[in-house]
Amino acid sequence: MSIIQVKDLVKNYNGVEAVRGVSFDVHEGETFGFLGPNGAGKTTTINVLCTLLSPTSGTAFVNGFDCTQEPHKVRSSIGLVFQEVTLDNELTAYENLKFHCYLYNMERRTAEVRIDEILGVVGLDSRRNDYVKDFSGGMKRRLEVARGLLHRPKVLFLDEPTLGLDPQTRRQVWDFIGRLKETEGNTVFMTTHYMDEAEVCDRIAIIDKGRIIVCASPEELKSSLKGDTIYIRTADDEGAKREIRDRFGIEAKTLTDGLALLVEGGEKFIPRIFEELKTSIVSVNLKRPSLDDVFLHLTGREIRQTGNATRQA
Ligand code: ADP
């Protein structure tokens, strides 16, 4: 059963076409990722689904409610964790959660039980009476996710949940999000521009320039490439690219540093490159397909080359 249904969604901001007609369904209980570079239209889509923005055209339903016609019903059935930290630093973890319970009109006893439960889920029960200002970035994120889950939303929306965190903390947060499905059982809709992290999703929609270019499981996406990626750096990348085209009939993609070639049987191809390429080779690496390669293959660009780099962690 679909818990989110989006059809032909368009959003323009004064002439900027941020979302150009996206359609997708998210199944109940699924962890669904919206993956794309900065500026692709991820936040705009999530904001429409959370009723923070009205679409220019198209329809969006969450939990059976129309995001435009029934925003209050949508809001009471979702939890939202924004990109920015929105906790009150001057309150304790418990007080931050308690405040959220007031906002959602939760009955006092139910609220106390649920706060205890959710602090356990995010592993912060021993820190419940500590001030948020003393928390690390990862702990703050976990507390925000806990807050988003307090009222048992059917769908939890996470907008770039690991933005600004160091790599180790990012991994912890993603492991924890991966486990949420088992502990809480709700649908998770998340956005990210980190390819490796999208691996925790059951399905991923890759979005670029306001359009969904593919939607499938990480495994399906990777196996659709049918080959390995060879990364090669040479003394003259443009010359090598021409040579590879002429000699092997393969169109290499130009990266910030070197070239990428999609080939079947990569390990057999590498000796041929060393033998036959006239341009001198600096390094060669073979990689089994990753989601980075899927994006590169579909768009001809690296995800890191695109968009606004200043928003990357
Ligand atoms: P993402 O979340 O994938 O980084 P966004 O949805 O934030 O992408 O942005 C998509 C496009 O819409 C970008 O070109 C961005 O500059 C533009 N945009 C986003 N918000 C606004 C706004 N309030 N006014 C004008 N343009 C905007």
Tab-separated table of C-alpha atoms and ligand atoms in Angstrom:
chain	number	residue	atom	x	y	z
A	1	MET	CA	0.000	0.000	0.000
A	2	SER	CA	1.257	3.515	-0.832
A	3	ILE	CA	1.489	5.952	2.064
A	4	ILE	CA	2.857	8.776	-0.106
A	5	GLN	CA	1.551	9.405	-3.611
A	6	VAL	CA	2.977	12.225	-5.708
A	7	LYS	CA	1.787	12.931	-9.240
A	8	ASP	CA	3.177	15.463	-11.740
A	9	LEU	CA	4.410	17.768	-8.975
A	10	VAL	CA	5.721	21.134	-10.165
A	11	LYS	CA	7.105	23.994	-8.080
A	12	ASN	CA	8.341	27.274	-9.549
A	13	TYR	CA	9.863	30.094	-7.515
A	14	ASN	CA	9.569	33.337	-9.515
A	15	GLY	CA	10.746	31.731	-12.722
A	16	VAL	CA	13.079	29.157	-11.093
A	17	GLU	CA	11.756	25.675	-11.950
A	18	ALA	CA	12.803	23.866	-8.770
A	19	VAL	CA	10.632	20.756	-9.314
A	20	ARG	CA	9.607	19.926	-12.885
A	21	GLY	CA	6.880	17.294	-12.731
A	22	VAL	CA	7.887	14.486	-10.382
A	23	SER	CA	5.744	11.410	-9.732
A	24	PHE	CA	6.468	8.621	-7.245
A	25	ASP	CA	4.864	6.401	-4.602
A	26	VAL	CA	6.288	5.382	-1.232
A	27	HIS	CA	5.052	2.122	0.289
A	28	GLU	CA	4.030	1.825	3.927
A	29	GLY	CA	6.953	0.798	6.168
A	30	GLU	CA	9.547	1.598	3.530
A	31	THR	CA	12.721	3.639	3.989
A	32	PHE	CA	12.697	5.802	0.885
A	33	GLY	CA	15.563	8.055	-0.175
A	34	PHE	CA	15.500	11.139	-2.328
A	35	LEU	CA	19.031	11.362	-3.642
A	36	GLY	CA	20.532	14.152	-5.687
A	37	PRO	CA	23.038	16.997	-5.749
A	38	ASN	CA	22.423	20.337	-4.068
A	39	GLY	CA	19.822	22.351	-5.932
A	40	ALA	CA	18.130	19.227	-7.388
A	41	GLY	CA	14.744	19.994	-5.773
A	42	LYS	CA	14.823	17.634	-2.779
A	43	THR	CA	13.990	20.155	-0.042
A	44	THR	CA	11.298	21.746	-2.192
A	45	THR	CA	9.589	18.358	-2.635
A	46	ILE	CA	9.856	17.475	1.057
A	47	ASN	CA	8.448	20.902	1.973
A	48	VAL	CA	5.410	20.324	-0.264
A	49	LEU	CA	4.852	16.898	1.325
A	50	CYS	CA	5.095	18.427	4.811
A	51	THR	CA	2.638	21.197	3.797
A	52	LEU	CA	5.228	23.970	4.302
A	53	LEU	CA	4.978	24.953	0.612
A	54	SER	CA	2.116	24.781	-1.864
A	55	PRO	CA	2.899	23.288	-5.250
A	56	THR	CA	2.518	25.228	-8.497
A	57	SER	CA	0.683	22.204	-9.936
A	58	GLY	CA	0.300	18.466	-9.434
A	59	THR	CA	-0.908	16.492	-6.421
A	60	ALA	CA	0.654	15.050	-3.275
A	61	PHE	CA	-1.045	12.737	-0.772
A	62	VAL	CA	0.432	11.660	2.556
A	63	ASN	CA	-1.303	8.969	4.596
A	64	GLY	CA	-4.340	9.383	2.337
A	65	PHE	CA	-4.634	13.160	2.945
A	66	ASP	CA	-4.239	15.795	0.252
A	67	CYS	CA	-1.277	18.056	1.150
A	68	THR	CA	-3.017	21.095	-0.342
A	69	GLN	CA	-6.615	20.462	0.783
A	70	GLU	CA	-6.050	18.819	4.186
A	71	PRO	CA	-2.767	20.213	5.546
A	72	HIS	CA	-3.749	19.797	9.225
A	73	LYS	CA	-4.488	16.112	8.808
A	74	VAL	CA	-1.183	15.644	6.979
A	75	ARG	CA	0.707	17.462	9.729
A	76	SER	CA	-0.725	15.393	12.549
A	77	SER	CA	0.342	12.176	10.812
A	78	ILE	CA	3.970	13.118	10.096
A	79	GLY	CA	7.186	13.911	11.939
A	80	LEU	CA	9.753	16.265	10.467
A	81	VAL	CA	13.451	16.716	11.139
A	82	PHE	CA	14.835	19.813	9.428
A	83	GLN	CA	18.355	20.345	8.087
A	84	GLU	CA	19.075	22.953	10.754
A	85	VAL	CA	19.224	22.164	14.471
A	86	THR	CA	15.952	23.404	15.971
A	87	LEU	CA	16.417	22.210	19.558
A	88	ASP	CA	16.506	24.649	22.454
A	89	ASN	CA	20.081	24.604	23.757
A	90	GLU	CA	19.056	26.088	27.104
A	91	LEU	CA	16.693	23.195	27.850
A	92	THR	CA	17.519	19.620	28.790
A	93	ALA	CA	16.832	16.688	26.463
A	94	TYR	CA	13.734	15.827	28.514
A	95	GLU	CA	12.453	19.423	28.482
A	96	ASN	CA	12.860	19.685	24.708
A	97	LEU	CA	10.775	16.548	24.250
A	98	LYS	CA	8.198	17.645	26.843
A	99	PHE	CA	7.705	20.938	25.014
A	100	HIS	CA	6.989	19.038	21.796
A	101	CYS	CA	4.374	16.926	23.638
A	102	TYR	CA	2.568	20.128	24.696
A	103	LEU	CA	2.540	21.315	21.082
A	104	TYR	CA	0.995	18.030	19.976
A	105	ASN	CA	-1.546	18.079	22.825
A	106	MET	CA	-0.367	14.745	24.161
A	107	GLU	CA	-1.962	13.603	27.386
A	108	ARG	CA	0.500	13.986	30.319
A	109	ARG	CA	0.854	10.350	31.312
A	110	THR	CA	1.096	9.155	27.675
A	111	ALA	CA	3.749	11.824	27.076
A	112	GLU	CA	5.886	10.666	30.034
A	113	VAL	CA	5.756	7.023	28.919
A	114	ARG	CA	6.565	7.919	25.344
A	115	ILE	CA	9.489	10.207	26.326
A	116	ASP	CA	11.025	7.363	28.350
A	117	GLU	CA	10.527	4.955	25.477
A	118	ILE	CA	11.918	7.183	22.741
A	119	LEU	CA	14.967	8.276	24.778
A	120	GLY	CA	15.771	4.554	25.006
A	121	VAL	CA	15.363	4.118	21.244
A	122	VAL	CA	17.880	6.874	20.492
A	123	GLY	CA	20.238	5.797	23.299
A	124	LEU	CA	19.990	9.033	25.273
A	125	ASP	CA	18.158	7.850	28.403
A	126	SER	CA	21.181	8.431	30.625
A	127	ARG	CA	21.434	12.033	29.313
A	128	ARG	CA	17.782	13.010	29.722
A	129	ASN	CA	18.484	15.724	32.305
A	130	ASP	CA	21.551	17.190	30.591
A	131	TYR	CA	21.427	20.476	28.721
A	132	VAL	CA	21.379	20.204	24.932
A	133	LYS	CA	24.148	22.818	24.702
A	134	ASP	CA	26.517	20.167	26.099
A	135	PHE	CA	25.573	17.560	23.461
A	136	SER	CA	27.725	16.563	20.474
A	137	GLY	CA	26.395	17.052	16.915
A	138	GLY	CA	25.430	13.379	16.651
A	139	MET	CA	23.562	13.412	19.977
A	140	LYS	CA	21.629	16.510	18.916
A	141	ARG	CA	20.629	14.798	15.676
A	142	ARG	CA	19.451	11.716	17.570
A	143	LEU	CA	17.430	13.880	19.932
A	144	GLU	CA	15.830	15.674	16.991
A	145	VAL	CA	14.880	12.354	15.409
A	146	ALA	CA	13.458	11.285	18.796
A	147	ARG	CA	11.390	14.455	18.930
A	148	GLY	CA	10.107	13.850	15.393
A	149	LEU	CA	8.947	10.381	16.454
A	150	LEU	CA	7.335	11.294	19.806
A	151	HIS	CA	3.747	11.465	18.566
A	152	ARG	CA	4.145	8.174	16.645
A	153	PRO	CA	3.896	9.670	13.156
A	154	LYS	CA	3.046	7.346	10.279
A	155	VAL	CA	5.799	8.972	8.216
A	156	LEU	CA	9.049	10.512	9.429
A	157	PHE	CA	10.608	13.080	7.082
A	158	LEU	CA	14.336	13.669	7.403
A	159	ASP	CA	15.856	16.462	5.317
A	160	GLU	CA	19.625	15.868	4.935
A	161	PRO	CA	19.832	14.389	8.444
A	162	THR	CA	23.623	14.207	8.531
A	163	LEU	CA	24.485	17.573	6.987
A	164	GLY	CA	27.361	19.232	8.834
A	165	LEU	CA	28.357	16.130	10.826
A	166	ASP	CA	31.810	14.552	10.709
A	167	PRO	CA	32.101	11.240	8.778
A	168	GLN	CA	32.173	9.031	11.876
A	169	THR	CA	29.080	10.652	13.410
A	170	ARG	CA	27.337	10.526	10.037
A	171	ARG	CA	27.838	6.781	9.931
A	172	GLN	CA	26.453	6.394	13.473
A	173	VAL	CA	23.367	8.448	12.628
A	174	TRP	CA	22.729	6.430	9.472
A	175	ASP	CA	23.157	3.098	11.269
A	176	PHE	CA	20.665	4.347	13.778
A	177	ILE	CA	18.199	5.459	11.054
A	178	GLY	CA	18.608	2.044	9.423
A	179	ARG	CA	17.544	0.394	12.698
A	180	LEU	CA	14.532	2.712	13.245
A	181	LYS	CA	12.360	0.623	10.972
A	182	GLU	CA	12.760	-2.357	13.296
A	183	THR	CA	12.198	-0.397	16.510
A	184	GLU	CA	9.466	2.032	15.435
A	185	GLY	CA	8.109	0.431	12.253
A	186	ASN	CA	7.175	3.663	10.495
A	187	THR	CA	7.824	4.875	6.974
A	188	VAL	CA	10.933	7.030	6.594
A	189	PHE	CA	11.326	9.536	3.763
A	190	MET	CA	14.761	11.111	3.643
A	191	THR	CA	16.787	13.341	1.391
A	192	THR	CA	20.530	13.167	0.978
A	193	HIS	CA	23.308	14.062	-1.407
A	194	TYR	CA	25.600	11.419	0.118
A	195	MET	CA	25.529	8.391	-2.187
A	196	ASP	CA	27.027	5.948	0.327
A	197	GLU	CA	24.380	6.778	2.895
A	198	ALA	CA	21.500	6.189	0.491
A	199	GLU	CA	22.440	2.502	0.696
A	200	VAL	CA	20.354	2.178	3.895
A	201	CYS	CA	17.186	2.874	1.873
A	202	ASP	CA	14.861	0.177	0.539
A	203	ARG	CA	14.335	2.296	-2.576
A	204	ILE	CA	15.914	5.447	-3.928
A	205	ALA	CA	14.657	8.068	-6.343
A	206	ILE	CA	17.584	9.858	-7.970
A	207	ILE	CA	16.601	13.458	-8.666
A	208	ASP	CA	18.551	15.889	-10.803
A	209	LYS	CA	17.548	19.374	-11.989
A	210	GLY	CA	14.005	18.973	-10.693
A	211	ARG	CA	13.326	15.617	-12.348
A	212	ILE	CA	13.431	12.011	-11.126
A	213	ILE	CA	15.771	10.154	-13.440
A	214	VAL	CA	15.390	6.693	-11.900
A	215	CYS	CA	13.644	5.026	-8.965
A	216	ALA	CA	14.675	1.557	-7.740
A	217	SER	CA	16.411	-0.334	-4.925
A	218	PRO	CA	20.160	0.358	-4.421
A	219	GLU	CA	20.901	-3.192	-5.630
A	220	GLU	CA	18.807	-2.811	-8.769
A	221	LEU	CA	20.469	0.511	-9.548
A	222	LYS	CA	23.953	-0.914	-9.185
A	223	SER	CA	23.285	-4.091	-11.126
A	224	SER	CA	21.707	-2.036	-13.941
A	225	LEU	CA	25.213	-0.753	-14.713
A	226	LYS	CA	26.372	-4.213	-15.870
A	227	GLY	CA	30.031	-3.518	-15.494
A	228	ASP	CA	32.875	-2.131	-13.433
A	229	THR	CA	34.152	1.391	-13.292
A	230	ILE	CA	37.820	2.014	-13.996
A	231	TYR	CA	39.201	5.278	-12.676
A	232	ILE	CA	42.300	6.371	-14.528
A	233	ARG	CA	44.632	9.358	-14.128
A	234	THR	CA	47.063	10.172	-16.905
A	235	ALA	CA	49.581	12.827	-17.941
A	236	ASP	CA	47.003	14.157	-20.465
A	237	ASP	CA	43.408	13.189	-19.650
A	238	GLU	CA	41.839	14.781	-22.738
A	239	GLY	CA	44.359	13.033	-25.010
A	240	ALA	CA	43.790	9.732	-23.196
A	241	LYS	CA	40.037	10.169	-23.553
A	242	ARG	CA	40.393	10.511	-27.346
A	243	GLU	CA	42.719	7.528	-27.493
A	244	ILE	CA	40.324	5.363	-25.427
A	245	ARG	CA	37.472	6.338	-27.760
A	246	ASP	CA	39.477	5.507	-30.907
A	247	ARG	CA	41.140	2.326	-29.656
A	248	PHE	CA	38.426	0.700	-27.503
A	249	GLY	CA	35.242	2.456	-28.655
A	250	ILE	CA	34.529	3.500	-25.044
A	251	GLU	CA	33.366	6.994	-24.109
A	252	ALA	CA	35.211	7.917	-20.882
A	253	LYS	CA	33.648	10.476	-18.514
A	254	THR	CA	35.814	13.415	-17.428
A	255	LEU	CA	36.062	13.787	-13.644
A	256	THR	CA	37.560	16.572	-11.531
A	257	ASP	CA	40.654	14.434	-11.282
A	258	GLY	CA	41.034	11.873	-14.104
A	259	LEU	CA	38.639	9.798	-16.188
A	260	ALA	CA	36.024	7.115	-15.491
A	261	LEU	CA	35.241	4.235	-17.854
A	262	LEU	CA	32.396	1.764	-17.548
A	263	VAL	CA	33.574	-1.641	-18.811
A	264	GLU	CA	32.518	-5.267	-18.493
A	265	GLY	CA	35.199	-7.505	-16.939
A	266	GLY	CA	37.291	-4.635	-15.565
A	267	GLU	CA	40.184	-6.831	-14.364
A	268	LYS	CA	40.759	-8.126	-17.908
A	269	PHE	CA	40.595	-4.634	-19.359
A	270	ILE	CA	43.257	-3.052	-17.132
A	271	PRO	CA	46.269	-4.924	-18.672
A	272	ARG	CA	45.074	-3.850	-22.133
A	273	ILE	CA	45.034	-0.210	-21.071
A	274	PHE	CA	48.617	-0.456	-19.824
A	275	GLU	CA	49.714	-2.183	-23.021
A	276	GLU	CA	47.887	-0.132	-25.602
A	277	LEU	CA	47.538	3.416	-24.273
A	278	LYS	CA	50.250	5.777	-25.536
A	279	THR	CA	49.482	8.555	-23.047
A	280	SER	CA	51.432	7.886	-19.866
A	281	ILE	CA	49.323	6.539	-16.987
A	282	VAL	CA	49.621	7.930	-13.441
A	283	SER	CA	47.192	5.566	-11.676
A	284	VAL	CA	44.410	3.072	-12.377
A	285	ASN	CA	41.721	1.885	-9.954
A	286	LEU	CA	39.005	-0.685	-10.450
A	287	LYS	CA	35.730	-0.303	-8.599
A	288	ARG	CA	32.631	-2.445	-8.514
A	289	PRO	CA	29.544	-0.300	-9.251
A	290	SER	CA	28.496	2.092	-6.485
A	291	LEU	CA	25.615	4.572	-6.390
A	292	ASP	CA	28.159	7.274	-7.298
A	293	ASP	CA	28.779	5.402	-10.537
A	294	VAL	CA	25.032	5.110	-11.164
A	295	PHE	CA	24.683	8.885	-10.892
A	296	LEU	CA	27.737	9.451	-13.083
A	297	HIS	CA	26.422	7.033	-15.689
A	298	LEU	CA	22.930	8.544	-15.772
A	299	THR	CA	23.886	12.229	-15.760
A	300	GLY	CA	27.454	12.273	-17.097
A	301	ARG	CA	28.488	14.213	-13.978
A	302	GLU	CA	29.850	13.401	-10.532
A	303	ILE	CA	27.397	14.233	-7.779
A	304	ARG	CA	30.127	16.220	-6.001
A	305	GLN	CA	30.840	18.349	-9.075
A	306	THR	CA	27.299	19.612	-9.132
A	307	GLY	CA	25.386	22.075	-6.989
A	308	ASN	CA	26.520	24.288	-4.201
A	309	ALA	CA	29.584	22.835	-2.507
A	310	THR	CA	29.341	25.153	0.497
A	311	ARG	CA	26.408	23.173	1.835
A	312	GLN	CA	28.405	19.970	1.958
A	313	ALA	CA	29.720	18.794	5.309
B	1	ADP	P1	17.957	20.611	-2.849
B	1	ADP	O1	17.192	20.390	-1.600
B	1	ADP	O2	18.005	19.405	-3.722
B	1	ADP	O3	19.321	21.171	-2.588
B	1	ADP	P2	16.129	22.812	-3.317
B	1	ADP	O4	14.759	22.230	-3.341
B	1	ADP	O5	16.568	23.489	-2.058
B	1	ADP	O6	17.177	21.697	-3.746
B	1	ADP	O7	16.280	23.885	-4.500
B	1	ADP	C1	15.916	23.605	-5.855
B	1	ADP	C2	16.108	24.860	-6.690
B	1	ADP	O8	15.182	25.847	-6.283
B	1	ADP	C3	17.495	25.483	-6.568
B	1	ADP	O9	17.837	26.014	-7.814
B	1	ADP	C4	17.281	26.578	-5.553
B	1	ADP	O10	18.203	27.625	-5.764
B	1	ADP	C5	15.855	27.025	-5.870
B	1	ADP	N1	15.156	27.561	-4.686
B	1	ADP	C6	14.941	26.893	-3.520
B	1	ADP	N2	14.234	27.662	-2.663
B	1	ADP	C7	13.998	28.843	-3.299
B	1	ADP	C8	13.305	30.062	-2.950
B	1	ADP	N3	12.708	30.205	-1.762
B	1	ADP	N4	13.296	31.055	-3.865
B	1	ADP	C9	13.872	30.907	-5.085
B	1	ADP	N5	14.528	29.799	-5.485
B	1	ADP	C10	14.597	28.782	-4.615
